[in-house]
GROMACS .gro file of C-alpha atoms in nm:
model
  254
    1UNK     CA    1  25.093  21.578  10.459
    2UNK     CA    2  25.368  21.592  10.198
    3UNK     CA    3  25.297  21.552   9.828
    4UNK     CA    4  25.448  21.629   9.489
    5UNK     CA    5  25.268  21.798   9.201
    6UNK     CA    6  25.376  21.680   8.857
    7UNK     CA    7  25.245  21.868   8.554
    8UNK     CA    8  25.275  21.671   8.229
    9UNK     CA    9  25.335  21.899   7.931
   10UNK     CA   10  25.331  21.803   7.564
   11UNK     CA   11  25.429  22.051   7.295
   12UNK     CA   12  25.223  21.898   7.013
   13UNK     CA   13  24.851  21.974   7.014
   14UNK     CA   14  24.620  21.931   6.717
   15UNK     CA   15  24.375  22.201   6.824
   16UNK     CA   16  24.625  22.450   6.968
   17UNK     CA   17  24.987  22.411   6.851
   18UNK     CA   18  25.258  22.482   7.113
   19UNK     CA   19  24.986  22.507   7.376
   20UNK     CA   20  25.212  22.497   7.686
   21UNK     CA   21  25.398  22.805   7.557
   22UNK     CA   22  25.086  23.013   7.485
   23UNK     CA   23  25.114  23.354   7.649
   24UNK     CA   24  24.885  23.435   7.940
   25UNK     CA   25  24.949  23.770   8.103
   26UNK     CA   26  25.312  23.781   7.990
   27UNK     CA   27  25.413  23.426   8.086
   28UNK     CA   28  25.377  23.084   7.919
   29UNK     CA   29  25.066  22.892   8.019
   30UNK     CA   30  25.269  22.606   8.167
   31UNK     CA   31  25.441  22.855   8.398
   32UNK     CA   32  25.105  22.996   8.507
   33UNK     CA   33  24.985  22.644   8.592
   34UNK     CA   34  25.301  22.575   8.794
   35UNK     CA   35  25.266  22.905   8.981
   36UNK     CA   36  24.911  22.813   9.084
   37UNK     CA   37  25.030  22.469   9.195
   38UNK     CA   38  25.307  22.631   9.401
   39UNK     CA   39  25.035  22.809   9.602
   40UNK     CA   40  24.910  22.468   9.721
   41UNK     CA   41  25.066  22.271  10.004
   42UNK     CA   42  25.288  22.072   9.767
   43UNK     CA   43  25.643  21.999   9.882
   44UNK     CA   44  25.758  22.036   9.522
   45UNK     CA   45  25.610  22.123   9.183
   46UNK     CA   46  25.772  21.973   8.873
   47UNK     CA   47  25.685  22.004   8.504
   48UNK     CA   48  25.741  21.680   8.309
   49UNK     CA   49  25.806  21.805   7.957
   50UNK     CA   50  25.835  21.629   7.623
   51UNK     CA   51  26.034  21.908   7.456
   52UNK     CA   52  26.335  22.121   7.545
   53UNK     CA   53  26.141  22.438   7.457
   54UNK     CA   54  25.910  22.372   7.752
   55UNK     CA   55  26.201  22.304   7.987
   56UNK     CA   56  26.368  22.627   7.875
   57UNK     CA   57  26.050  22.832   7.924
   58UNK     CA   58  26.002  22.694   8.275
   59UNK     CA   59  26.365  22.743   8.374
   60UNK     CA   60  26.354  23.105   8.256
   61UNK     CA   61  26.074  23.170   8.505
   62UNK     CA   62  26.217  22.974   8.799
   63UNK     CA   63  25.994  22.668   8.755
   64UNK     CA   64  26.152  22.325   8.789
   65UNK     CA   65  26.113  22.112   8.474
   66UNK     CA   66  26.252  21.776   8.372
   67UNK     CA   67  26.274  21.633   8.018
   68UNK     CA   68  26.084  21.310   7.950
   69UNK     CA   69  26.042  21.093   7.643
   70UNK     CA   70  25.838  21.240   7.360
   71UNK     CA   71  25.670  20.913   7.261
   72UNK     CA   72  25.452  20.849   7.566
   73UNK     CA   73  25.097  20.743   7.471
   74UNK     CA   74  24.941  20.925   7.768
   75UNK     CA   75  25.005  21.172   8.047
   76UNK     CA   76  25.003  20.886   8.297
   77UNK     CA   77  25.300  20.725   8.124
   78UNK     CA   78  25.483  21.058   8.136
   79UNK     CA   79  25.411  21.089   8.509
   80UNK     CA   80  25.538  20.737   8.572
   81UNK     CA   81  25.868  20.825   8.404
   82UNK     CA   82  25.887  21.146   8.607
   83UNK     CA   83  25.844  20.946   8.929
   84UNK     CA   84  26.146  20.738   8.835
   85UNK     CA   85  26.355  21.043   8.747
   86UNK     CA   86  26.262  21.212   9.076
   87UNK     CA   87  26.330  20.894   9.274
   88UNK     CA   88  25.998  20.909   9.459
   89UNK     CA   89  25.926  20.649   9.727
   90UNK     CA   90  25.641  20.407   9.658
   91UNK     CA   91  25.412  20.562   9.921
   92UNK     CA   92  25.482  20.922   9.819
   93UNK     CA   93  25.169  21.101   9.699
   94UNK     CA   94  25.171  21.254   9.352
   95UNK     CA   95  24.908  21.494   9.219
   96UNK     CA   96  24.867  21.515   8.843
   97UNK     CA   97  24.771  21.872   8.750
   98UNK     CA   98  24.691  21.921   8.382
   99UNK     CA   99  24.918  22.164   8.200
  100UNK     CA  100  24.625  22.350   8.044
  101UNK     CA  101  24.459  22.459   8.371
  102UNK     CA  102  24.610  22.803   8.444
  103UNK     CA  103  24.314  22.901   8.666
  104UNK     CA  104  24.316  22.590   8.885
  105UNK     CA  105  24.238  22.652   9.253
  106UNK     CA  106  24.534  22.557   9.476
  107UNK     CA  107  24.283  22.444   9.743
  108UNK     CA  108  24.148  22.185   9.499
  109UNK     CA  109  24.498  22.042   9.458
  110UNK     CA  110  24.530  22.011   9.837
  111UNK     CA  111  24.189  21.845   9.869
  112UNK     CA  112  24.264  21.582   9.605
  113UNK     CA  113  24.604  21.510   9.762
  114UNK     CA  114  24.443  21.450  10.103
  115UNK     CA  115  24.195  21.196   9.965
  116UNK     CA  116  24.445  20.912   9.976
  117UNK     CA  117  24.497  20.961  10.350
  118UNK     CA  118  24.125  20.975  10.428
  119UNK     CA  119  24.029  20.696  10.185
  120UNK     CA  120  24.268  20.403  10.250
  121UNK     CA  121  24.075  20.177  10.007
  122UNK     CA  122  24.148  20.409   9.715
  123UNK     CA  123  24.445  20.376   9.481
  124UNK     CA  124  24.365  20.712   9.318
  125UNK     CA  125  24.187  21.036   9.401
  126UNK     CA  126  24.007  21.282   9.177
  127UNK     CA  127  23.737  21.550   9.195
  128UNK     CA  128  23.387  21.637   9.077
  129UNK     CA  129  23.125  21.907   9.115
  130UNK     CA  130  22.748  21.919   9.080
  131UNK     CA  131  22.614  21.981   8.728
  132UNK     CA  132  22.368  22.269   8.708
  133UNK     CA  133  22.257  22.263   8.344
  134UNK     CA  134  22.082  22.005   8.129
  135UNK     CA  135  22.308  22.112   7.842
  136UNK     CA  136  22.617  21.999   8.032
  137UNK     CA  137  22.443  21.683   8.151
  138UNK     CA  138  22.374  21.560   7.797
  139UNK     CA  139  22.705  21.683   7.649
  140UNK     CA  140  22.934  21.383   7.576
  141UNK     CA  141  23.238  21.609   7.619
  142UNK     CA  142  23.136  21.658   7.983
  143UNK     CA  143  23.242  21.344   8.170
  144UNK     CA  144  23.011  21.233   8.449
  145UNK     CA  145  23.089  21.025   8.758
  146UNK     CA  146  22.866  20.833   9.001
  147UNK     CA  147  22.991  20.755   9.353
  148UNK     CA  148  22.891  20.530   9.641
  149UNK     CA  149  22.809  20.642   9.995
  150UNK     CA  150  23.180  20.659  10.082
  151UNK     CA  151  23.262  20.892   9.795
  152UNK     CA  152  23.429  20.618   9.591
  153UNK     CA  153  23.367  20.617   9.216
  154UNK     CA  154  23.132  20.351   9.081
  155UNK     CA  155  23.177  20.453   8.717
  156UNK     CA  156  23.259  20.736   8.479
  157UNK     CA  157  23.079  20.800   8.153
  158UNK     CA  158  23.021  21.048   7.873
  159UNK     CA  159  22.655  20.945   7.886
  160UNK     CA  160  22.405  21.126   8.114
  161UNK     CA  161  22.431  20.937   8.444
  162UNK     CA  162  22.268  20.868   8.681
  163UNK     CA  163  21.975  20.783   8.453
  164UNK     CA  164  21.656  20.903   8.624
  165UNK     CA  165  21.411  20.642   8.498
  166UNK     CA  166  21.090  20.818   8.601
  167UNK     CA  167  21.211  21.174   8.553
  168UNK     CA  168  21.343  21.108   8.203
  169UNK     CA  169  21.039  20.913   8.081
  170UNK     CA  170  20.944  21.203   7.850
  171UNK     CA  171  21.299  21.317   7.774
  172UNK     CA  172  21.579  21.490   7.962
  173UNK     CA  173  21.431  21.828   8.053
  174UNK     CA  174  21.557  21.852   8.412
  175UNK     CA  175  21.842  21.720   8.621
  176UNK     CA  176  21.838  21.430   8.867
  177UNK     CA  177  21.829  21.551   9.226
  178UNK     CA  178  21.910  21.253   9.448
  179UNK     CA  179  22.181  21.167   9.376
  180UNK     CA  180  22.274  21.478   9.178
  181UNK     CA  181  22.461  21.460   8.849
  182UNK     CA  182  22.835  21.513   8.898
  183UNK     CA  183  23.087  21.643   8.646
  184UNK     CA  184  23.428  21.483   8.668
  185UNK     CA  185  23.723  21.721   8.704
  186UNK     CA  186  24.048  21.599   8.544
  187UNK     CA  187  24.286  21.616   8.838
  188UNK     CA  188  24.429  21.300   8.996
  189UNK     CA  189  24.628  21.190   9.298
  190UNK     CA  190  24.817  20.861   9.325
  191UNK     CA  191  25.069  20.687   9.542
  192UNK     CA  192  25.387  20.666   9.341
  193UNK     CA  193  25.395  20.284   9.336
  194UNK     CA  194  25.048  20.267   9.179
  195UNK     CA  195  25.134  20.541   8.932
  196UNK     CA  196  25.435  20.338   8.818
  197UNK     CA  197  25.216  20.025   8.785
  198UNK     CA  198  24.925  20.191   8.606
  199UNK     CA  199  25.076  20.205   8.254
  200UNK     CA  200  25.139  19.829   8.278
  201UNK     CA  201  24.772  19.748   8.337
  202UNK     CA  202  24.601  19.601   8.034
  203UNK     CA  203  24.381  19.864   7.862
  204UNK     CA  204  24.015  19.793   7.933
  205UNK     CA  205  23.742  19.753   7.669
  206UNK     CA  206  23.521  20.002   7.854
  207UNK     CA  207  23.808  20.250   7.868
  208UNK     CA  208  23.853  20.222   7.493
  209UNK     CA  209  23.480  20.243   7.426
  210UNK     CA  210  23.434  20.565   7.627
  211UNK     CA  211  23.787  20.700   7.567
  212UNK     CA  212  23.829  20.749   7.942
  213UNK     CA  213  24.159  20.626   8.084
  214UNK     CA  214  24.037  20.626   8.445
  215UNK     CA  215  23.799  20.341   8.364
  216UNK     CA  216  24.103  20.112   8.339
  217UNK     CA  217  24.152  20.155   8.714
  218UNK     CA  218  23.795  20.048   8.795
  219UNK     CA  219  23.802  19.768   8.537
  220UNK     CA  220  24.095  19.607   8.718
  221UNK     CA  221  23.919  19.627   9.055
  222UNK     CA  222  24.088  19.932   9.207
  223UNK     CA  223  23.901  20.219   9.371
  224UNK     CA  224  23.907  20.593   9.301
  225UNK     CA  225  23.809  20.842   9.574
  226UNK     CA  226  23.621  21.152   9.461
  227UNK     CA  227  23.640  21.493   9.627
  228UNK     CA  228  23.315  21.685   9.583
  229UNK     CA  229  23.411  22.046   9.511
  230UNK     CA  230  23.170  22.325   9.600
  231UNK     CA  231  23.203  22.485   9.258
  232UNK     CA  232  23.336  22.426   8.909
  233UNK     CA  233  23.705  22.498   8.851
  234UNK     CA  234  23.820  22.774   8.619
  235UNK     CA  235  23.809  22.687   8.248
  236UNK     CA  236  24.090  22.492   8.089
  237UNK     CA  237  24.246  22.554   7.748
  238UNK     CA  238  24.190  22.314   7.456
  239UNK     CA  239  24.122  22.549   7.164
  240UNK     CA  240  24.215  22.902   7.049
  241UNK     CA  241  23.872  23.013   7.169
  242UNK     CA  242  23.941  22.870   7.516
  243UNK     CA  243  24.275  23.049   7.523
  244UNK     CA  244  24.115  23.385   7.446
  245UNK     CA  245  23.852  23.329   7.716
  246UNK     CA  246  24.118  23.245   7.976
  247UNK     CA  247  24.325  23.549   7.874
  248UNK     CA  248  24.024  23.772   7.928
  249UNK     CA  249  23.953  23.615   8.268
  250UNK     CA  250  24.319  23.648   8.366
  251UNK     CA  251  24.327  24.015   8.270
  252UNK     CA  252  24.004  24.086   8.458
  253UNK     CA  253  24.141  23.923   8.773
  254UNK     CA  254  24.473  24.104   8.749
   0.00000   0.00000   0.00000
Protein backbone atom coordinates (compact mmCIF):
# COMPACT_ATOMS: atom_id res chain seq x y z
CA UNK A 1 0.00 0.00 0.00
CA UNK A 2 1.39 3.37 -1.06
CA UNK A 3 1.19 6.42 1.19
CA UNK A 4 2.83 9.80 1.70
CA UNK A 5 4.12 11.14 5.01
CA UNK A 6 3.78 14.90 5.42
CA UNK A 7 5.44 16.53 8.43
CA UNK A 8 4.08 20.01 9.20
CA UNK A 9 6.76 22.27 10.69
CA UNK A 10 6.27 25.71 12.20
CA UNK A 11 9.23 27.82 13.27
CA UNK A 12 7.43 29.83 15.95
CA UNK A 13 6.85 28.11 19.28
CA UNK A 14 5.99 29.87 22.52
CA UNK A 15 7.54 27.24 24.77
CA UNK A 16 10.55 26.35 22.62
CA UNK A 17 11.58 28.95 20.00
CA UNK A 18 12.86 27.59 16.66
CA UNK A 19 11.86 24.10 17.79
CA UNK A 20 12.19 22.35 14.39
CA UNK A 21 15.85 23.44 14.21
CA UNK A 22 16.79 22.25 17.72
CA UNK A 23 19.87 20.04 17.57
CA UNK A 24 19.50 16.35 18.34
CA UNK A 25 22.66 14.31 17.89
CA UNK A 26 24.14 16.75 15.38
CA UNK A 27 21.07 17.26 13.17
CA UNK A 28 17.95 19.46 13.39
CA UNK A 29 14.98 17.80 15.06
CA UNK A 30 12.84 18.09 11.92
CA UNK A 31 15.48 16.13 10.01
CA UNK A 32 15.51 13.43 12.70
CA UNK A 33 11.73 13.11 12.42
CA UNK A 34 11.94 12.81 8.63
CA UNK A 35 14.67 10.19 8.87
CA UNK A 36 12.47 8.07 11.15
CA UNK A 37 9.55 8.48 8.75
CA UNK A 38 11.77 7.38 5.85
CA UNK A 39 12.26 4.06 7.66
CA UNK A 40 8.52 3.39 7.29
CA UNK A 41 6.89 2.07 4.14
CA UNK A 42 6.08 5.56 2.87
CA UNK A 43 6.49 6.20 -0.85
CA UNK A 44 7.65 9.72 -0.04
CA UNK A 45 8.34 11.86 3.03
CA UNK A 46 7.86 15.62 2.74
CA UNK A 47 8.27 18.41 5.29
CA UNK A 48 5.68 21.19 4.91
CA UNK A 49 7.48 24.21 6.34
CA UNK A 50 6.32 27.70 7.22
CA UNK A 51 9.80 29.25 7.03
CA UNK A 52 12.72 29.15 4.61
CA UNK A 53 15.10 28.31 7.47
CA UNK A 54 13.35 24.95 7.87
CA UNK A 55 13.45 24.27 4.13
CA UNK A 56 17.17 25.08 4.06
CA UNK A 57 17.92 22.82 7.04
CA UNK A 58 16.06 19.91 5.45
CA UNK A 59 17.66 20.41 2.04
CA UNK A 60 21.12 20.45 3.61
CA UNK A 61 20.48 16.96 4.96
CA UNK A 62 18.81 15.48 1.87
CA UNK A 63 15.24 15.76 3.19
CA UNK A 64 12.54 17.00 0.82
CA UNK A 65 10.79 20.14 2.09
CA UNK A 66 8.26 22.48 0.55
CA UNK A 67 7.42 26.03 1.66
CA UNK A 68 3.83 26.69 2.76
CA UNK A 69 2.02 29.78 4.01
CA UNK A 70 3.02 31.03 7.44
CA UNK A 71 -0.50 32.06 8.50
CA UNK A 72 -2.20 28.67 8.74
CA UNK A 73 -4.30 28.32 11.92
CA UNK A 74 -3.48 24.61 12.30
CA UNK A 75 -1.29 21.79 11.08
CA UNK A 76 -4.25 20.34 9.19
CA UNK A 77 -4.52 23.49 7.09
CA UNK A 78 -0.80 23.27 6.32
CA UNK A 79 -1.20 19.62 5.26
CA UNK A 80 -4.11 20.51 3.00
CA UNK A 81 -1.96 23.10 1.22
CA UNK A 82 0.86 20.57 0.92
CA UNK A 83 -1.53 18.09 -0.74
CA UNK A 84 -2.31 20.70 -3.38
CA UNK A 85 1.35 21.53 -3.96
CA UNK A 86 2.23 17.83 -4.29
CA UNK A 87 -0.73 17.20 -6.61
CA UNK A 88 -1.95 14.19 -4.64
CA UNK A 89 -4.93 12.23 -5.95
CA UNK A 90 -8.09 12.29 -3.83
CA UNK A 91 -7.74 8.65 -2.74
CA UNK A 92 -4.02 8.90 -1.94
CA UNK A 93 -3.30 8.20 1.73
CA UNK A 94 -1.46 10.84 3.73
CA UNK A 95 0.02 10.30 7.19
CA UNK A 96 0.51 13.38 9.36
CA UNK A 97 3.61 12.87 11.52
CA UNK A 98 4.21 15.63 14.05
CA UNK A 99 7.48 17.52 13.61
CA UNK A 100 8.38 17.19 17.29
CA UNK A 101 8.44 13.37 17.43
CA UNK A 102 12.08 12.46 16.69
CA UNK A 103 11.71 9.05 18.39
CA UNK A 104 8.57 7.95 16.55
CA UNK A 105 8.46 4.26 15.64
CA UNK A 106 8.33 3.76 11.84
CA UNK A 107 6.10 0.70 12.42
CA UNK A 108 3.51 2.95 14.05
CA UNK A 109 3.44 5.11 10.92
CA UNK A 110 2.81 2.01 8.79
CA UNK A 111 0.05 0.76 11.10
CA UNK A 112 -1.83 4.06 11.03
CA UNK A 113 -1.51 4.28 7.24
CA UNK A 114 -3.02 0.79 6.84
CA UNK A 115 -6.08 1.64 8.94
CA UNK A 116 -7.88 3.30 6.06
CA UNK A 117 -7.68 0.12 3.98
CA UNK A 118 -8.92 -2.12 6.79
CA UNK A 119 -11.57 0.33 8.04
CA UNK A 120 -13.55 1.51 4.98
CA UNK A 121 -16.04 3.43 7.17
CA UNK A 122 -13.29 5.68 8.52
CA UNK A 123 -12.29 9.03 7.03
CA UNK A 124 -9.25 9.25 9.32
CA UNK A 125 -6.95 6.96 11.27
CA UNK A 126 -5.01 7.54 14.47
CA UNK A 127 -3.47 5.58 17.34
CA UNK A 128 -3.73 4.96 21.07
CA UNK A 129 -2.17 2.84 23.79
CA UNK A 130 -3.31 1.58 27.18
CA UNK A 131 -2.79 3.94 30.12
CA UNK A 132 -0.93 2.37 33.03
CA UNK A 133 -0.94 5.11 35.66
CA UNK A 134 -3.71 6.95 37.50
CA UNK A 135 -1.59 10.11 37.21
CA UNK A 136 -1.80 10.00 33.42
CA UNK A 137 -5.48 9.07 33.52
CA UNK A 138 -6.46 12.21 35.46
CA UNK A 139 -4.00 14.53 33.67
CA UNK A 140 -5.92 16.89 31.32
CA UNK A 141 -2.81 17.16 29.12
CA UNK A 142 -3.13 13.43 28.40
CA UNK A 143 -5.90 13.05 25.82
CA UNK A 144 -8.06 9.96 26.18
CA UNK A 145 -10.09 8.11 23.54
CA UNK A 146 -12.93 5.58 23.79
CA UNK A 147 -13.63 3.22 20.88
CA UNK A 148 -16.40 0.87 19.80
CA UNK A 149 -16.05 -2.85 19.10
CA UNK A 150 -14.72 -2.14 15.60
CA UNK A 151 -11.93 0.10 16.85
CA UNK A 152 -13.67 3.29 15.71
CA UNK A 153 -13.47 6.31 17.99
CA UNK A 154 -16.59 7.22 19.94
CA UNK A 155 -15.07 10.32 21.54
CA UNK A 156 -11.87 12.00 22.68
CA UNK A 157 -11.52 13.95 25.90
CA UNK A 158 -9.09 15.52 28.34
CA UNK A 159 -11.32 14.18 31.10
CA UNK A 160 -10.76 10.69 32.61
CA UNK A 161 -12.82 8.40 30.36
CA UNK A 162 -14.30 5.83 30.44
CA UNK A 163 -15.83 6.86 33.77
CA UNK A 164 -16.01 3.75 35.97
CA UNK A 165 -19.14 4.52 37.96
CA UNK A 166 -18.73 1.85 40.63
CA UNK A 167 -14.94 1.83 40.75
CA UNK A 168 -14.69 5.61 41.12
CA UNK A 169 -17.42 5.94 43.76
CA UNK A 170 -14.78 6.82 46.38
CA UNK A 171 -12.40 8.64 44.04
CA UNK A 172 -10.04 7.69 41.23
CA UNK A 173 -7.51 5.40 42.91
CA UNK A 174 -7.27 2.72 40.21
CA UNK A 175 -7.76 2.41 36.49
CA UNK A 176 -10.76 0.99 34.62
CA UNK A 177 -10.08 -2.50 33.32
CA UNK A 178 -12.83 -3.34 30.83
CA UNK A 179 -12.62 -1.37 28.66
CA UNK A 180 -9.17 -0.07 29.59
CA UNK A 181 -8.31 3.62 29.52
CA UNK A 182 -6.58 4.58 26.27
CA UNK A 183 -4.21 7.48 25.65
CA UNK A 184 -4.55 9.09 22.26
CA UNK A 185 -1.36 9.38 20.20
CA UNK A 186 -1.19 12.42 17.91
CA UNK A 187 -0.55 10.78 14.55
CA UNK A 188 -3.18 10.80 11.80
CA UNK A 189 -3.87 9.26 8.41
CA UNK A 190 -6.32 10.65 5.86
CA UNK A 191 -7.32 10.24 2.26
CA UNK A 192 -6.19 13.36 0.47
CA UNK A 193 -9.71 14.42 -0.55
CA UNK A 194 -10.88 14.43 3.08
CA UNK A 195 -7.74 16.22 4.21
CA UNK A 196 -8.47 18.97 1.69
CA UNK A 197 -12.09 19.18 2.90
CA UNK A 198 -11.35 19.12 6.62
CA UNK A 199 -10.30 22.79 7.04
CA UNK A 200 -13.60 23.81 5.44
CA UNK A 201 -15.69 22.00 8.06
CA UNK A 202 -17.30 24.34 10.56
CA UNK A 203 -15.41 24.26 13.89
CA UNK A 204 -17.42 22.32 16.47
CA UNK A 205 -18.43 23.62 19.91
CA UNK A 206 -17.08 20.45 21.54
CA UNK A 207 -13.80 20.86 19.68
CA UNK A 208 -13.47 24.39 20.99
CA UNK A 209 -14.48 23.40 24.52
CA UNK A 210 -11.88 20.62 24.78
CA UNK A 211 -9.33 22.23 22.43
CA UNK A 212 -9.16 19.00 20.42
CA UNK A 213 -9.33 19.43 16.66
CA UNK A 214 -10.17 15.77 15.99
CA UNK A 215 -13.56 16.25 17.66
CA UNK A 216 -14.61 18.31 14.62
CA UNK A 217 -14.48 15.11 12.55
CA UNK A 218 -16.79 13.23 14.92
CA UNK A 219 -19.09 16.24 15.36
CA UNK A 220 -19.79 16.27 11.62
CA UNK A 221 -20.60 12.55 11.57
CA UNK A 222 -17.35 11.12 10.20
CA UNK A 223 -15.50 8.17 11.74
CA UNK A 224 -11.92 7.84 12.97
CA UNK A 225 -10.26 4.41 13.15
CA UNK A 226 -7.89 3.81 16.06
CA UNK A 227 -4.83 1.55 15.98
CA UNK A 228 -4.12 0.11 19.42
CA UNK A 229 -0.34 0.19 19.86
CA UNK A 230 1.32 -2.30 22.20
CA UNK A 231 3.33 0.41 23.93
CA UNK A 232 3.64 4.16 24.30
CA UNK A 233 5.65 5.99 21.64
CA UNK A 234 8.88 7.77 22.46
CA UNK A 235 8.46 11.20 24.08
CA UNK A 236 7.81 14.24 21.96
CA UNK A 237 9.31 17.70 22.41
CA UNK A 238 7.23 20.65 23.65
CA UNK A 239 9.51 22.32 26.19
CA UNK A 240 13.25 22.78 26.84
CA UNK A 241 12.97 20.04 29.46
CA UNK A 242 11.47 17.67 26.88
CA UNK A 243 14.29 18.50 24.48
CA UNK A 244 16.95 17.65 27.05
CA UNK A 245 15.21 14.36 27.86
CA UNK A 246 15.04 13.39 24.17
CA UNK A 247 18.70 14.33 23.67
CA UNK A 248 19.69 12.05 26.53
CA UNK A 249 17.58 9.19 25.13
CA UNK A 250 19.04 9.75 21.66
CA UNK A 251 22.60 9.66 22.97
CA UNK A 252 21.93 6.52 25.00
CA UNK A 253 20.51 4.74 21.95
CA UNK A 254 23.37 5.85 19.71
